[in-house]
Amino acid sequence: MSATENFSGGCQCGAVRYRIDGGLRYPHVCHCRMCQKASGNYFMPLAASSRAQFELTRGEVSWFQSSDQVRRGFCGRCGTPLFYDLPDADFINITLGSLDEPERVIPDAQSNLVDKMHWFADLDGLPVEPEPASDENRVPVNNRQHPDHDTAEWPPKESEI
Ligand SMILES: [Zn+2]
Ligand SMILES: [Zn+2]
């Protein structure tokens, strides 16, 4: 991955936004029990940005000190997990699902397999729910989720909706 790539992302409600003016290193999924709890998921997808290339562009991060070494950053308004941070390190790990374009980063490793769900590999073979006939179950334009790009103002004024 080129070091010249830029990324943006943020939480679901848009109160916290960030930019990375550089590449992301070590994109991976962590199956550890702490990442499961912190994400409310079976694993957490993470990659590291140089701290010098990382910038918070909106809002304040809420932190939970999940161990002596590590704190977890999230949006205090909507709860989206955003960061896995060792404050003394020169990098910060960001959750790959919070990127505006998550498909751009492909994990190339996984860690802490001892806590991995033993049926994890079967997930992709699960029966598929029928697609909705309309677009009503897709992300509609009038939902409250921040769009996948930076905005000058959020939420928009009523007149702009
Ligand atoms: Zn939020
Ligand atoms: Zn973990």
PDB file of C-alpha atoms and ligand atoms in Angstrom:
ATOM      1  CA  MET A   1       0.000   0.000   0.000  1.00  0.00           C
ATOM      2  CA  SER A   2       1.376   3.361  -0.985  1.00  0.00           C
ATOM      3  CA  ALA A   3       2.295   5.813   1.739  1.00  0.00           C
ATOM      4  CA  THR A   4       0.721   8.584  -0.310  1.00  0.00           C
ATOM      5  CA  GLU A   5      -2.818   7.306   0.119  1.00  0.00           C
ATOM      6  CA  ASN A   6      -5.228   9.396   2.138  1.00  0.00           C
ATOM      7  CA  PHE A   7      -8.181   8.166   4.125  1.00  0.00           C
ATOM      8  CA  SER A   8     -11.093   9.717   5.954  1.00  0.00           C
ATOM      9  CA  GLY A   9     -13.634   8.224   8.277  1.00  0.00           C
ATOM     10  CA  GLY A  10     -15.650   8.683  11.399  1.00  0.00           C
ATOM     11  CA  CYS A  11     -18.450   7.446  13.579  1.00  0.00           C
ATOM     12  CA  GLN A  12     -21.982   6.615  12.573  1.00  0.00           C
ATOM     13  CA  CYS A  13     -23.522   9.868  13.815  1.00  0.00           C
ATOM     14  CA  GLY A  14     -20.790  12.127  12.407  1.00  0.00           C
ATOM     15  CA  ALA A  15     -19.831  13.779  15.709  1.00  0.00           C
ATOM     16  CA  VAL A  16     -16.285  12.398  15.400  1.00  0.00           C
ATOM     17  CA  ARG A  17     -14.378  12.545  12.097  1.00  0.00           C
ATOM     18  CA  TYR A  18     -10.747  11.870  11.235  1.00  0.00           C
ATOM     19  CA  ARG A  19      -8.296  12.052   8.344  1.00  0.00           C
ATOM     20  CA  ILE A  20      -5.157  10.102   7.591  1.00  0.00           C
ATOM     21  CA  ASP A  21      -2.743  11.792   5.216  1.00  0.00           C
ATOM     22  CA  GLY A  22      -0.674   8.728   4.525  1.00  0.00           C
ATOM     23  CA  GLY A  23      -0.946   4.993   4.306  1.00  0.00           C
ATOM     24  CA  LEU A  24      -2.305   2.400   6.703  1.00  0.00           C
ATOM     25  CA  ARG A  25      -0.014  -0.352   7.968  1.00  0.00           C
ATOM     26  CA  TYR A  26      -0.765  -3.894   9.138  1.00  0.00           C
ATOM     27  CA  PRO A  27      -4.433  -4.144   8.177  1.00  0.00           C
ATOM     28  CA  HIS A  28      -5.669  -7.135  10.148  1.00  0.00           C
ATOM     29  CA  VAL A  29      -8.584  -8.616  12.020  1.00  0.00           C
ATOM     30  CA  CYS A  30      -8.156  -9.337  15.723  1.00  0.00           C
ATOM     31  CA  HIS A  31     -10.235 -12.109  17.241  1.00  0.00           C
ATOM     32  CA  CYS A  32      -9.275 -11.467  20.853  1.00  0.00           C
ATOM     33  CA  ARG A  33     -11.975 -11.374  23.505  1.00  0.00           C
ATOM     34  CA  MET A  34     -11.292  -7.708  24.290  1.00  0.00           C
ATOM     35  CA  CYS A  35     -11.778  -6.713  20.666  1.00  0.00           C
ATOM     36  CA  GLN A  36     -14.959  -8.783  20.574  1.00  0.00           C
ATOM     37  CA  LYS A  37     -16.377  -6.886  23.526  1.00  0.00           C
ATOM     38  CA  ALA A  38     -15.136  -3.488  22.355  1.00  0.00           C
ATOM     39  CA  SER A  39     -16.731  -3.938  18.943  1.00  0.00           C
ATOM     40  CA  GLY A  40     -19.800  -5.952  19.931  1.00  0.00           C
ATOM     41  CA  ASN A  41     -18.705  -8.207  17.115  1.00  0.00           C
ATOM     42  CA  TYR A  42     -16.795 -11.466  16.562  1.00  0.00           C
ATOM     43  CA  PHE A  43     -13.596  -9.650  15.646  1.00  0.00           C
ATOM     44  CA  MET A  44     -12.246  -6.126  15.182  1.00  0.00           C
ATOM     45  CA  PRO A  45     -10.640  -4.945  11.923  1.00  0.00           C
ATOM     46  CA  LEU A  46      -7.713  -2.607  12.597  1.00  0.00           C
ATOM     47  CA  ALA A  47      -4.824  -0.898  10.833  1.00  0.00           C
ATOM     48  CA  ALA A  48      -2.179   1.540  12.008  1.00  0.00           C
ATOM     49  CA  SER A  49      -1.660   5.130  10.951  1.00  0.00           C
ATOM     50  CA  SER A  50       1.404   7.123  11.844  1.00  0.00           C
ATOM     51  CA  ARG A  51       0.300   9.494  14.593  1.00  0.00           C
ATOM     52  CA  ALA A  52       1.920  12.371  12.735  1.00  0.00           C
ATOM     53  CA  GLN A  53      -0.284  11.659   9.699  1.00  0.00           C
ATOM     54  CA  PHE A  54      -3.449  11.242  11.742  1.00  0.00           C
ATOM     55  CA  GLU A  55      -5.731  14.203  12.396  1.00  0.00           C
ATOM     56  CA  LEU A  56      -9.016  14.488  14.230  1.00  0.00           C
ATOM     57  CA  THR A  57     -11.128  16.771  12.050  1.00  0.00           C
ATOM     58  CA  ARG A  58     -14.309  16.945  14.108  1.00  0.00           C
ATOM     59  CA  GLY A  59     -15.429  16.331  17.652  1.00  0.00           C
ATOM     60  CA  GLU A  60     -13.977  14.741  20.750  1.00  0.00           C
ATOM     61  CA  VAL A  61     -13.109  11.101  21.208  1.00  0.00           C
ATOM     62  CA  SER A  62     -14.341   9.262  24.300  1.00  0.00           C
ATOM     63  CA  TRP A  63     -11.866   6.791  25.760  1.00  0.00           C
ATOM     64  CA  PHE A  64     -12.063   3.579  27.737  1.00  0.00           C
ATOM     65  CA  GLN A  65      -8.817   2.345  29.263  1.00  0.00           C
ATOM     66  CA  SER A  66      -9.287  -1.330  28.443  1.00  0.00           C
ATOM     67  CA  SER A  67      -5.925  -2.443  29.857  1.00  0.00           C
ATOM     68  CA  ASP A  68      -2.856  -0.855  31.409  1.00  0.00           C
ATOM     69  CA  GLN A  69      -1.379  -0.327  27.942  1.00  0.00           C
ATOM     70  CA  VAL A  70      -4.361   0.194  25.685  1.00  0.00           C
ATOM     71  CA  ARG A  71      -7.246   2.611  25.496  1.00  0.00           C
ATOM     72  CA  ARG A  72     -10.210   2.286  23.147  1.00  0.00           C
ATOM     73  CA  GLY A  73     -11.571   5.367  21.448  1.00  0.00           C
ATOM     74  CA  PHE A  74     -15.220   5.671  20.486  1.00  0.00           C
ATOM     75  CA  CYS A  75     -17.898   8.259  19.823  1.00  0.00           C
ATOM     76  CA  GLY A  76     -19.571   9.211  23.096  1.00  0.00           C
ATOM     77  CA  ARG A  77     -22.770  10.104  21.250  1.00  0.00           C
ATOM     78  CA  CYS A  78     -23.374   7.102  19.024  1.00  0.00           C
ATOM     79  CA  GLY A  79     -20.918   4.554  20.442  1.00  0.00           C
ATOM     80  CA  THR A  80     -19.066   3.677  17.252  1.00  0.00           C
ATOM     81  CA  PRO A  81     -15.687   2.031  18.058  1.00  0.00           C
ATOM     82  CA  LEU A  82     -12.987   4.058  16.310  1.00  0.00           C
ATOM     83  CA  PHE A  83      -9.501   3.601  17.768  1.00  0.00           C
ATOM     84  CA  TYR A  84      -7.236   1.144  19.536  1.00  0.00           C
ATOM     85  CA  ASP A  85      -4.516   3.285  21.013  1.00  0.00           C
ATOM     86  CA  LEU A  86      -1.262   2.797  22.873  1.00  0.00           C
ATOM     87  CA  PRO A  87      -0.710   6.433  23.883  1.00  0.00           C
ATOM     88  CA  ASP A  88       3.088   6.153  23.945  1.00  0.00           C
ATOM     89  CA  ALA A  89       3.304   4.673  20.442  1.00  0.00           C
ATOM     90  CA  ASP A  90       4.013   6.780  17.357  1.00  0.00           C
ATOM     91  CA  PHE A  91       1.013   5.225  15.618  1.00  0.00           C
ATOM     92  CA  ILE A  92      -2.707   4.876  16.260  1.00  0.00           C
ATOM     93  CA  ASN A  93      -4.873   1.943  15.197  1.00  0.00           C
ATOM     94  CA  ILE A  94      -8.174   2.770  13.557  1.00  0.00           C
ATOM     95  CA  THR A  95     -11.174   0.480  13.049  1.00  0.00           C
ATOM     96  CA  LEU A  96     -11.386  -0.331   9.358  1.00  0.00           C
ATOM     97  CA  GLY A  97     -15.187  -0.345   9.318  1.00  0.00           C
ATOM     98  CA  SER A  98     -15.183   3.340  10.298  1.00  0.00           C
ATOM     99  CA  LEU A  99     -13.360   4.328   7.090  1.00  0.00           C
ATOM    100  CA  ASP A 100     -15.477   6.159   4.533  1.00  0.00           C
ATOM    101  CA  GLU A 101     -14.283   3.645   1.932  1.00  0.00           C
ATOM    102  CA  PRO A 102     -13.678   0.454   3.904  1.00  0.00           C
ATOM    103  CA  GLU A 103     -13.311  -1.711   0.806  1.00  0.00           C
ATOM    104  CA  ARG A 104     -10.066   0.091  -0.092  1.00  0.00           C
ATOM    105  CA  VAL A 105      -8.170  -1.664   2.702  1.00  0.00           C
ATOM    106  CA  ILE A 106      -7.895  -5.447   2.528  1.00  0.00           C
ATOM    107  CA  PRO A 107      -6.796  -7.208   5.740  1.00  0.00           C
ATOM    108  CA  ASP A 108      -3.702  -9.323   5.222  1.00  0.00           C
ATOM    109  CA  ALA A 109      -3.443 -10.963   8.649  1.00  0.00           C
ATOM    110  CA  GLN A 110      -5.469 -12.156  11.623  1.00  0.00           C
ATOM    111  CA  SER A 111      -4.477 -12.424  15.268  1.00  0.00           C
ATOM    112  CA  ASN A 112      -5.442 -14.068  18.556  1.00  0.00           C
ATOM    113  CA  LEU A 113      -6.996 -17.141  16.999  1.00  0.00           C
ATOM    114  CA  VAL A 114      -7.464 -18.710  20.453  1.00  0.00           C
ATOM    115  CA  ASP A 115     -10.621 -16.604  20.866  1.00  0.00           C
ATOM    116  CA  LYS A 116     -11.795 -16.946  17.276  1.00  0.00           C
ATOM    117  CA  MET A 117     -15.333 -18.293  16.885  1.00  0.00           C
ATOM    118  CA  HIS A 118     -14.867 -21.930  15.898  1.00  0.00           C
ATOM    119  CA  TRP A 119     -17.612 -21.559  13.296  1.00  0.00           C
ATOM    120  CA  PHE A 120     -16.214 -18.328  11.863  1.00  0.00           C
ATOM    121  CA  ALA A 121     -15.340 -19.908   8.521  1.00  0.00           C
ATOM    122  CA  ASP A 122     -18.943 -21.043   8.110  1.00  0.00           C
ATOM    123  CA  LEU A 123     -20.382 -17.507   8.147  1.00  0.00           C
ATOM    124  CA  ASP A 124     -19.971 -16.997   4.434  1.00  0.00           C
ATOM    125  CA  GLY A 125     -21.978 -20.144   3.759  1.00  0.00           C
ATOM    126  CA  LEU A 126     -25.049 -19.096   5.745  1.00  0.00           C
ATOM    127  CA  PRO A 127     -28.386 -19.049   3.941  1.00  0.00           C
ATOM    128  CA  VAL A 128     -29.065 -15.647   2.444  1.00  0.00           C
ATOM    129  CA  GLU A 129     -32.123 -13.637   3.412  1.00  0.00           C
ATOM    130  CA  PRO A 130     -34.227 -12.681   0.388  1.00  0.00           C
ATOM    131  CA  GLU A 131     -33.329  -9.252  -0.922  1.00  0.00           C
ATOM    132  CA  PRO A 132     -36.007  -6.624  -0.194  1.00  0.00           C
ATOM    133  CA  ALA A 133     -38.240  -5.904  -3.156  1.00  0.00           C
ATOM    134  CA  SER A 134     -37.625  -2.199  -2.748  1.00  0.00           C
ATOM    135  CA  ASP A 135     -34.688  -0.173  -1.484  1.00  0.00           C
ATOM    136  CA  GLU A 136     -36.396   0.407   1.848  1.00  0.00           C
ATOM    137  CA  ASN A 137     -33.922  -1.701   3.831  1.00  0.00           C
ATOM    138  CA  ARG A 138     -30.893  -0.096   2.258  1.00  0.00           C
ATOM    139  CA  VAL A 139     -29.349   3.034   3.771  1.00  0.00           C
ATOM    140  CA  PRO A 140     -31.913   5.662   2.805  1.00  0.00           C
ATOM    141  CA  VAL A 141     -30.995   9.290   2.187  1.00  0.00           C
ATOM    142  CA  ASN A 142     -33.099  10.464   5.118  1.00  0.00           C
ATOM    143  CA  ASN A 143     -31.482   8.309   7.781  1.00  0.00           C
ATOM    144  CA  ARG A 144     -29.386   9.845  10.531  1.00  0.00           C
ATOM    145  CA  GLN A 145     -26.120   8.200   9.581  1.00  0.00           C
ATOM    146  CA  HIS A 146     -23.349  10.532   8.514  1.00  0.00           C
ATOM    147  CA  PRO A 147     -22.544  10.093   4.810  1.00  0.00           C
ATOM    148  CA  ASP A 148     -19.278   8.438   3.751  1.00  0.00           C
ATOM    149  CA  HIS A 149     -17.439  11.700   3.099  1.00  0.00           C
ATOM    150  CA  ASP A 150     -16.464  14.838   4.988  1.00  0.00           C
ATOM    151  CA  THR A 151     -19.212  17.414   5.457  1.00  0.00           C
ATOM    152  CA  ALA A 152     -18.953  21.128   6.209  1.00  0.00           C
ATOM    153  CA  GLU A 153     -21.780  20.899   8.689  1.00  0.00           C
ATOM    154  CA  TRP A 154     -23.520  17.969  10.311  1.00  0.00           C
ATOM    155  CA  PRO A 155     -26.361  17.377  10.830  1.00  0.00           C
ATOM    156  CA  PRO A 156     -27.519  19.497   7.889  1.00  0.00           C
ATOM    157  CA  LYS A 157     -29.980  22.298   8.503  1.00  0.00           C
ATOM    158  CA  GLU A 158     -33.624  21.304   8.019  1.00  0.00           C
ATOM    159  CA  SER A 159     -33.788  23.447   4.898  1.00  0.00           C
ATOM    160  CA  GLU A 160     -30.998  21.428   3.259  1.00  0.00           C
ATOM    161  CA  ILE A 161     -32.621  18.021   3.768  1.00  0.00           C
TER     162      ILE A 161
HETATM  163 ZN    ZN B   1     -20.978   9.355  16.680  1.00  0.00          ZN
HETATM  164 ZN    ZN B   2      -7.793  -7.669  19.903  1.00  0.00          ZN
END
